[in-house]
Amino acid sequence: GAVVSQHPSWVICKSGTSVKIECRSLDFQATTMFWYRQFPKQSLMLMATSNEGSKATYEQGVEKDKFLINHASLTLSTLTVTSAHPEDSSFYICSASVSGEGYEQYFGPGTRLTVT
Amino acid sequence: AQKITQTQPGMFVQEKEAVTLDCTYDTSDPSYGLFWYKQPSSGEMIFLIYQGSYDQQNATEGRYSLNFQKARKSANLVISASQLGDSAMYFCAMRESRGTGFQKLVFGTGTRLLVSP
C-alpha cells in the first residue's frame, strides 16, 4: 500500500514552454502533498506544501508564479513549471502523507526535467 | 532553524560487513522525528527507518537499526550484513513541526554508500 506515482517520469522541453507534472496517490487519500526539487548530487529541497482544496504554501525563495501547484483532489496534485528555462532543469519529487501530519511521507519516483 | 548534518560524503564497505552512516541534528523543538531514506540511482526515495524523539528504544527494521543518542543529538544508521544492493545515497531527515499540523522534512546532504564484493 501507500503508492505514489508521478507522470511523466522524464520530460524534455524547450525554453519558454510550460510543463505539468502530476503526482497521484494510488491507494490512499493524501490530504497533504509535498513537492521537492533535487539538483544533481545534492539533497532534496522542499519547494511547497499543498493541501487539498487550498492554496499551496511555498518555501522561501520559491517563485509561486513560476511553480504553480494545484491540489484539486485527495489523490492528485500537479506542479506546473511555467516559462521553463535551462536553470529549471532538475529532478522533481513529490510525496504524500496520509493524515496530514507528515509522520510518514510516501515518495513518488520523481520526474526528471530537462529544459533545452 | 532545524538542521541535519551528514559529514560523510561517501562510505565504502565490503559485502557482509556492517557500516554506520552518521547523522547529527539540531533543533529546539522537544518533539521531533528522525528518518532515514535510501535513494538508488533510479531516484526514488525509499523509507528505511523512523525514530521519534520520545521513543525509549532504538528503532530497528530488519538489517537497519538507528543508533539514537539524544543527548548528543545523533541518529546514526547502522546497516548490518551489507549487500551489493545497498549501494545508494542515504539521506537522514528530520520532521519539522510548524505548529499548524503541516510538518515538513528537512534533509541532510546525504552519504553515498558503495558496497564492494
JSON list of N, CA and C in Angstrom, two decimals, chain B residues 13-68:
[
{"chain": "B", "resi": 13, "resn": "VAL", "atom": "N", "xyz": [32.22, -0.10, 1.97]},
{"chain": "B", "resi": 13, "resn": "VAL", "atom": "CA", "xyz": [32.13, -1.25, 2.86]},
{"chain": "B", "resi": 13, "resn": "VAL", "atom": "C", "xyz": [32.16, -2.51, 2.02]},
{"chain": "B", "resi": 14, "resn": "GLN", "atom": "N", "xyz": [32.70, -3.55, 2.63]},
{"chain": "B", "resi": 14, "resn": "GLN", "atom": "CA", "xyz": [32.72, -4.82, 1.92]},
{"chain": "B", "resi": 14, "resn": "GLN", "atom": "C", "xyz": [31.44, -5.58, 2.21]},
{"chain": "B", "resi": 15, "resn": "GLU", "atom": "N", "xyz": [31.04, -6.33, 1.22]},
{"chain": "B", "resi": 15, "resn": "GLU", "atom": "CA", "xyz": [29.83, -7.14, 1.37]},
{"chain": "B", "resi": 15, "resn": "GLU", "atom": "C", "xyz": [29.90, -7.96, 2.65]},
{"chain": "B", "resi": 16, "resn": "LYS", "atom": "N", "xyz": [28.75, -8.04, 3.34]},
{"chain": "B", "resi": 16, "resn": "LYS", "atom": "CA", "xyz": [28.57, -8.81, 4.56]},
{"chain": "B", "resi": 16, "resn": "LYS", "atom": "C", "xyz": [29.09, -8.12, 5.81]},
{"chain": "B", "resi": 17, "resn": "GLU", "atom": "N", "xyz": [29.76, -6.99, 5.63]},
{"chain": "B", "resi": 17, "resn": "GLU", "atom": "CA", "xyz": [30.21, -6.25, 6.81]},
{"chain": "B", "resi": 17, "resn": "GLU", "atom": "C", "xyz": [29.14, -5.24, 7.22]},
{"chain": "B", "resi": 18, "resn": "ALA", "atom": "N", "xyz": [29.25, -4.74, 8.45]},
{"chain": "B", "resi": 18, "resn": "ALA", "atom": "CA", "xyz": [28.34, -3.70, 8.93]},
{"chain": "B", "resi": 18, "resn": "ALA", "atom": "C", "xyz": [28.93, -2.33, 8.65]},
{"chain": "B", "resi": 19, "resn": "VAL", "atom": "N", "xyz": [28.06, -1.35, 8.50]},
{"chain": "B", "resi": 19, "resn": "VAL", "atom": "CA", "xyz": [28.52, 0.02, 8.25]},
{"chain": "B", "resi": 19, "resn": "VAL", "atom": "C", "xyz": [27.61, 0.98, 9.01]},
{"chain": "B", "resi": 20, "resn": "THR", "atom": "N", "xyz": [28.21, 2.07, 9.48]},
{"chain": "B", "resi": 20, "resn": "THR", "atom": "CA", "xyz": [27.47, 3.10, 10.20]},
{"chain": "B", "resi": 20, "resn": "THR", "atom": "C", "xyz": [27.52, 4.40, 9.42]},
{"chain": "B", "resi": 21, "resn": "LEU", "atom": "N", "xyz": [26.37, 4.96, 9.16]},
{"chain": "B", "resi": 21, "resn": "LEU", "atom": "CA", "xyz": [26.27, 6.25, 8.49]},
{"chain": "B", "resi": 21, "resn": "LEU", "atom": "C", "xyz": [25.87, 7.29, 9.53]},
{"chain": "B", "resi": 22, "resn": "ASP", "atom": "N", "xyz": [26.65, 8.36, 9.60]},
{"chain": "B", "resi": 22, "resn": "ASP", "atom": "CA", "xyz": [26.47, 9.34, 10.66]},
{"chain": "B", "resi": 22, "resn": "ASP", "atom": "C", "xyz": [25.43, 10.40, 10.31]},
{"chain": "B", "resi": 23, "resn": "CYS", "atom": "N", "xyz": [24.74, 10.86, 11.35]},
{"chain": "B", "resi": 23, "resn": "CYS", "atom": "CA", "xyz": [23.76, 11.93, 11.21]},
{"chain": "B", "resi": 23, "resn": "CYS", "atom": "C", "xyz": [23.66, 12.66, 12.53]},
{"chain": "B", "resi": 24, "resn": "THR", "atom": "N", "xyz": [23.85, 13.95, 12.49]},
{"chain": "B", "resi": 24, "resn": "THR", "atom": "CA", "xyz": [23.60, 14.76, 13.69]},
{"chain": "B", "resi": 24, "resn": "THR", "atom": "C", "xyz": [22.55, 15.80, 13.33]},
{"chain": "B", "resi": 25, "resn": "TYR", "atom": "N", "xyz": [21.86, 16.24, 14.33]},
{"chain": "B", "resi": 25, "resn": "TYR", "atom": "CA", "xyz": [20.76, 17.17, 14.09]},
{"chain": "B", "resi": 25, "resn": "TYR", "atom": "C", "xyz": [20.76, 18.28, 15.13]},
{"chain": "B", "resi": 26, "resn": "ASP", "atom": "N", "xyz": [20.05, 19.31, 14.81]},
{"chain": "B", "resi": 26, "resn": "ASP", "atom": "CA", "xyz": [19.94, 20.44, 15.73]},
{"chain": "B", "resi": 26, "resn": "ASP", "atom": "C", "xyz": [18.51, 20.94, 15.69]},
{"chain": "B", "resi": 27, "resn": "THR", "atom": "N", "xyz": [17.90, 21.00, 16.84]},
{"chain": "B", "resi": 27, "resn": "THR", "atom": "CA", "xyz": [16.54, 21.50, 16.94]},
{"chain": "B", "resi": 27, "resn": "THR", "atom": "C", "xyz": [16.27, 21.96, 18.35]},
{"chain": "B", "resi": 28, "resn": "SER", "atom": "N", "xyz": [15.37, 22.91, 18.48]},
{"chain": "B", "resi": 28, "resn": "SER", "atom": "CA", "xyz": [14.94, 23.36, 19.79]},
{"chain": "B", "resi": 28, "resn": "SER", "atom": "C", "xyz": [13.54, 22.82, 20.12]},
{"chain": "B", "resi": 29, "resn": "ASP", "atom": "N", "xyz": [12.98, 22.08, 19.16]},
{"chain": "B", "resi": 29, "resn": "ASP", "atom": "CA", "xyz": [11.66, 21.51, 19.34]},
{"chain": "B", "resi": 29, "resn": "ASP", "atom": "C", "xyz": [11.79, 20.23, 20.17]},
{"chain": "B", "resi": 30, "resn": "PRO", "atom": "N", "xyz": [11.06, 20.09, 21.27]},
{"chain": "B", "resi": 30, "resn": "PRO", "atom": "CA", "xyz": [11.18, 18.87, 22.08]},
{"chain": "B", "resi": 30, "resn": "PRO", "atom": "C", "xyz": [10.57, 17.64, 21.40]},
{"chain": "B", "resi": 31, "resn": "SER", "atom": "N", "xyz": [9.68, 17.89, 20.46]},
{"chain": "B", "resi": 31, "resn": "SER", "atom": "CA", "xyz": [9.04, 16.79, 19.74]},
{"chain": "B", "resi": 31, "resn": "SER", "atom": "C", "xyz": [9.48, 16.80, 18.29]},
{"chain": "B", "resi": 32, "resn": "TYR", "atom": "N", "xyz": [10.14, 15.74, 17.89]},
{"chain": "B", "resi": 32, "resn": "TYR", "atom": "CA", "xyz": [10.63, 15.67, 16.51]},
{"chain": "B", "resi": 32, "resn": "TYR", "atom": "C", "xyz": [10.75, 14.21, 16.10]},
{"chain": "B", "resi": 33, "resn": "GLY", "atom": "N", "xyz": [10.92, 14.02, 14.82]},
{"chain": "B", "resi": 33, "resn": "GLY", "atom": "CA", "xyz": [11.08, 12.67, 14.30]},
{"chain": "B", "resi": 33, "resn": "GLY", "atom": "C", "xyz": [12.27, 12.62, 13.37]},
{"chain": "B", "resi": 34, "resn": "LEU", "atom": "N", "xyz": [12.94, 11.52, 13.36]},
{"chain": "B", "resi": 34, "resn": "LEU", "atom": "CA", "xyz": [14.12, 11.35, 12.52]},
{"chain": "B", "resi": 34, "resn": "LEU", "atom": "C", "xyz": [13.90, 10.19, 11.56]},
{"chain": "B", "resi": 35, "resn": "PHE", "atom": "N", "xyz": [14.28, 10.38, 10.33]},
{"chain": "B", "resi": 35, "resn": "PHE", "atom": "CA", "xyz": [14.05, 9.39, 9.28]},
{"chain": "B", "resi": 35, "resn": "PHE", "atom": "C", "xyz": [15.35, 9.11, 8.55]},
{"chain": "B", "resi": 36, "resn": "TRP", "atom": "N", "xyz": [15.43, 7.93, 8.01]},
{"chain": "B", "resi": 36, "resn": "TRP", "atom": "CA", "xyz": [16.47, 7.60, 7.05]},
{"chain": "B", "resi": 36, "resn": "TRP", "atom": "C", "xyz": [15.80, 7.10, 5.77]},
{"chain": "B", "resi": 37, "resn": "TYR", "atom": "N", "xyz": [16.29, 7.63, 4.64]},
{"chain": "B", "resi": 37, "resn": "TYR", "atom": "CA", "xyz": [15.81, 7.22, 3.33]},
{"chain": "B", "resi": 37, "resn": "TYR", "atom": "C", "xyz": [16.99, 6.75, 2.49]},
{"chain": "B", "resi": 38, "resn": "LYS", "atom": "N", "xyz": [16.69, 5.81, 1.61]},
{"chain": "B", "resi": 38, "resn": "LYS", "atom": "CA", "xyz": [17.67, 5.32, 0.64]},
{"chain": "B", "resi": 38, "resn": "LYS", "atom": "C", "xyz": [17.24, 5.79, -0.74]},
{"chain": "B", "resi": 39, "resn": "GLN", "atom": "N", "xyz": [18.18, 6.31, -1.50]},
{"chain": "B", "resi": 39, "resn": "GLN", "atom": "CA", "xyz": [17.88, 6.74, -2.87]},
{"chain": "B", "resi": 39, "resn": "GLN", "atom": "C", "xyz": [18.82, 6.03, -3.84]},
{"chain": "B", "resi": 40, "resn": "PRO", "atom": "N", "xyz": [18.36, 4.98, -4.50]},
{"chain": "B", "resi": 40, "resn": "PRO", "atom": "CA", "xyz": [19.20, 4.32, -5.51]},
{"chain": "B", "resi": 40, "resn": "PRO", "atom": "C", "xyz": [19.35, 5.22, -6.74]},
{"chain": "B", "resi": 41, "resn": "SER", "atom": "N", "xyz": [20.12, 4.77, -7.69]},
{"chain": "B", "resi": 41, "resn": "SER", "atom": "CA", "xyz": [20.39, 5.59, -8.87]},
{"chain": "B", "resi": 41, "resn": "SER", "atom": "C", "xyz": [19.12, 5.89, -9.67]},
{"chain": "B", "resi": 42, "resn": "SER", "atom": "N", "xyz": [18.10, 5.09, -9.50]},
{"chain": "B", "resi": 42, "resn": "SER", "atom": "CA", "xyz": [16.84, 5.34, -10.21]},
{"chain": "B", "resi": 42, "resn": "SER", "atom": "C", "xyz": [16.10, 6.56, -9.67]},
{"chain": "B", "resi": 43, "resn": "GLY", "atom": "N", "xyz": [16.43, 7.00, -8.47]},
{"chain": "B", "resi": 43, "resn": "GLY", "atom": "CA", "xyz": [15.89, 8.26, -7.98]},
{"chain": "B", "resi": 43, "resn": "GLY", "atom": "C", "xyz": [14.82, 8.19, -6.92]},
{"chain": "B", "resi": 44, "resn": "GLU", "atom": "N", "xyz": [14.12, 7.06, -6.83]},
{"chain": "B", "resi": 44, "resn": "GLU", "atom": "CA", "xyz": [13.03, 7.04, -5.85]},
{"chain": "B", "resi": 44, "resn": "GLU", "atom": "C", "xyz": [13.57, 7.04, -4.42]},
{"chain": "B", "resi": 45, "resn": "MET", "atom": "N", "xyz": [12.82, 7.65, -3.54]},
{"chain": "B", "resi": 45, "resn": "MET", "atom": "CA", "xyz": [13.18, 7.71, -2.12]},
{"chain": "B", "resi": 45, "resn": "MET", "atom": "C", "xyz": [12.50, 6.55, -1.40]},
{"chain": "B", "resi": 46, "resn": "ILE", "atom": "N", "xyz": [13.31, 5.72, -0.78]},
{"chain": "B", "resi": 46, "resn": "ILE", "atom": "CA", "xyz": [12.80, 4.54, -0.10]},
{"chain": "B", "resi": 46, "resn": "ILE", "atom": "C", "xyz": [12.94, 4.74, 1.40]},
{"chain": "B", "resi": 47, "resn": "PHE", "atom": "N", "xyz": [11.82, 4.71, 2.10]},
{"chain": "B", "resi": 47, "resn": "PHE", "atom": "CA", "xyz": [11.83, 4.87, 3.55]},
{"chain": "B", "resi": 47, "resn": "PHE", "atom": "C", "xyz": [12.47, 3.65, 4.20]},
{"chain": "B", "resi": 48, "resn": "LEU", "atom": "N", "xyz": [13.39, 3.90, 5.13]},
{"chain": "B", "resi": 48, "resn": "LEU", "atom": "CA", "xyz": [14.07, 2.80, 5.79]},
{"chain": "B", "resi": 48, "resn": "LEU", "atom": "C", "xyz": [13.65, 2.64, 7.24]},
{"chain": "B", "resi": 49, "resn": "ILE", "atom": "N", "xyz": [13.70, 3.77, 7.99]},
{"chain": "B", "resi": 49, "resn": "ILE", "atom": "CA", "xyz": [13.51, 3.63, 9.44]},
{"chain": "B", "resi": 49, "resn": "ILE", "atom": "C", "xyz": [13.14, 4.97, 10.03]},
{"chain": "B", "resi": 50, "resn": "TYR", "atom": "N", "xyz": [12.40, 4.94, 11.13]},
{"chain": "B", "resi": 50, "resn": "TYR", "atom": "CA", "xyz": [11.95, 6.15, 11.80]},
{"chain": "B", "resi": 50, "resn": "TYR", "atom": "C", "xyz": [12.20, 6.05, 13.31]},
{"chain": "B", "resi": 51, "resn": "GLN", "atom": "N", "xyz": [12.60, 7.19, 13.89]},
{"chain": "B", "resi": 51, "resn": "GLN", "atom": "CA", "xyz": [12.80, 7.27, 15.35]},
{"chain": "B", "resi": 51, "resn": "GLN", "atom": "C", "xyz": [12.12, 8.52, 15.86]},
{"chain": "B", "resi": 52, "resn": "GLY", "atom": "N", "xyz": [11.22, 8.37, 16.80]},
{"chain": "B", "resi": 52, "resn": "GLY", "atom": "CA", "xyz": [10.59, 9.52, 17.42]},
{"chain": "B", "resi": 52, "resn": "GLY", "atom": "C", "xyz": [11.42, 10.01, 18.59]},
{"chain": "B", "resi": 53, "resn": "SER", "atom": "N", "xyz": [11.33, 11.29, 18.88]},
{"chain": "B", "resi": 53, "resn": "SER", "atom": "CA", "xyz": [12.17, 11.87, 19.92]},
{"chain": "B", "resi": 53, "resn": "SER", "atom": "C", "xyz": [11.85, 11.33, 21.30]},
{"chain": "B", "resi": 54, "resn": "TYR", "atom": "N", "xyz": [10.65, 10.82, 21.47]},
{"chain": "B", "resi": 54, "resn": "TYR", "atom": "CA", "xyz": [10.25, 10.29, 22.78]},
{"chain": "B", "resi": 54, "resn": "TYR", "atom": "C", "xyz": [10.35, 8.78, 22.86]},
{"chain": "B", "resi": 55, "resn": "ASP", "atom": "N", "xyz": [10.77, 8.16, 21.76]},
{"chain": "B", "resi": 55, "resn": "ASP", "atom": "CA", "xyz": [10.91, 6.70, 21.77]},
{"chain": "B", "resi": 55, "resn": "ASP", "atom": "C", "xyz": [12.03, 6.29, 22.71]},
{"chain": "B", "resi": 56, "resn": "GLN", "atom": "N", "xyz": [11.74, 5.34, 23.57]},
{"chain": "B", "resi": 56, "resn": "GLN", "atom": "CA", "xyz": [12.73, 4.91, 24.57]},
{"chain": "B", "resi": 56, "resn": "GLN", "atom": "C", "xyz": [13.77, 3.98, 23.97]},
{"chain": "B", "resi": 57, "resn": "GLN", "atom": "N", "xyz": [13.35, 3.20, 22.99]},
{"chain": "B", "resi": 57, "resn": "GLN", "atom": "CA", "xyz": [14.27, 2.23, 22.40]},
{"chain": "B", "resi": 57, "resn": "GLN", "atom": "C", "xyz": [14.70, 2.66, 21.00]},
{"chain": "B", "resi": 58, "resn": "ASN", "atom": "N", "xyz": [15.88, 2.22, 20.62]},
{"chain": "B", "resi": 58, "resn": "ASN", "atom": "CA", "xyz": [16.35, 2.48, 19.26]},
{"chain": "B", "resi": 58, "resn": "ASN", "atom": "C", "xyz": [15.50, 1.70, 18.27]},
{"chain": "B", "resi": 59, "resn": "ALA", "atom": "N", "xyz": [15.18, 2.36, 17.16]},
{"chain": "B", "resi": 59, "resn": "ALA", "atom": "CA", "xyz": [14.37, 1.70, 16.13]},
{"chain": "B", "resi": 59, "resn": "ALA", "atom": "C", "xyz": [15.18, 0.66, 15.37]},
{"chain": "B", "resi": 60, "resn": "THR", "atom": "N", "xyz": [14.51, -0.40, 14.99]},
{"chain": "B", "resi": 60, "resn": "THR", "atom": "CA", "xyz": [15.15, -1.43, 14.16]},
{"chain": "B", "resi": 60, "resn": "THR", "atom": "C", "xyz": [14.15, -1.87, 13.11]},
{"chain": "B", "resi": 61, "resn": "GLU", "atom": "N", "xyz": [14.69, -2.13, 11.89]},
{"chain": "B", "resi": 61, "resn": "GLU", "atom": "CA", "xyz": [13.87, -2.64, 10.80]},
{"chain": "B", "resi": 61, "resn": "GLU", "atom": "C", "xyz": [14.73, -3.59, 9.99]},
{"chain": "B", "resi": 62, "resn": "GLY", "atom": "N", "xyz": [14.63, -4.86, 10.31]},
{"chain": "B", "resi": 62, "resn": "GLY", "atom": "CA", "xyz": [15.44, -5.84, 9.59]},
{"chain": "B", "resi": 62, "resn": "GLY", "atom": "C", "xyz": [16.93, -5.60, 9.80]},
{"chain": "B", "resi": 63, "resn": "ARG", "atom": "N", "xyz": [17.64, -5.37, 8.70]},
{"chain": "B", "resi": 63, "resn": "ARG", "atom": "CA", "xyz": [19.10, -5.13, 8.79]},
{"chain": "B", "resi": 63, "resn": "ARG", "atom": "C", "xyz": [19.44, -3.69, 9.17]},
{"chain": "B", "resi": 64, "resn": "TYR", "atom": "N", "xyz": [18.42, -2.85, 9.29]},
{"chain": "B", "resi": 64, "resn": "TYR", "atom": "CA", "xyz": [18.66, -1.45, 9.61]},
{"chain": "B", "resi": 64, "resn": "TYR", "atom": "C", "xyz": [18.35, -1.20, 11.09]},
{"chain": "B", "resi": 65, "resn": "SER", "atom": "N", "xyz": [19.22, -0.47, 11.73]},
{"chain": "B", "resi": 65, "resn": "SER", "atom": "CA", "xyz": [18.95, -0.02, 13.09]},
{"chain": "B", "resi": 65, "resn": "SER", "atom": "C", "xyz": [19.42, 1.41, 13.22]},
{"chain": "B", "resi": 66, "resn": "LEU", "atom": "N", "xyz": [18.78, 2.12, 14.10]},
{"chain": "B", "resi": 66, "resn": "LEU", "atom": "CA", "xyz": [19.10, 3.53, 14.28]},
{"chain": "B", "resi": 66, "resn": "LEU", "atom": "C", "xyz": [19.70, 3.68, 15.67]},
{"chain": "B", "resi": 67, "resn": "ASN", "atom": "N", "xyz": [20.92, 4.17, 15.73]},
{"chain": "B", "resi": 67, "resn": "ASN", "atom": "CA", "xyz": [21.62, 4.40, 16.99]},
{"chain": "B", "resi": 67, "resn": "ASN", "atom": "C", "xyz": [21.29, 5.83, 17.43]},
{"chain": "B", "resi": 68, "resn": "PHE", "atom": "N", "xyz": [20.26, 5.95, 18.26]},
{"chain": "B", "resi": 68, "resn": "PHE", "atom": "CA", "xyz": [19.74, 7.25, 18.66]},
{"chain": "B", "resi": 68, "resn": "PHE", "atom": "C", "xyz": [20.37, 7.67, 19.98]}
]
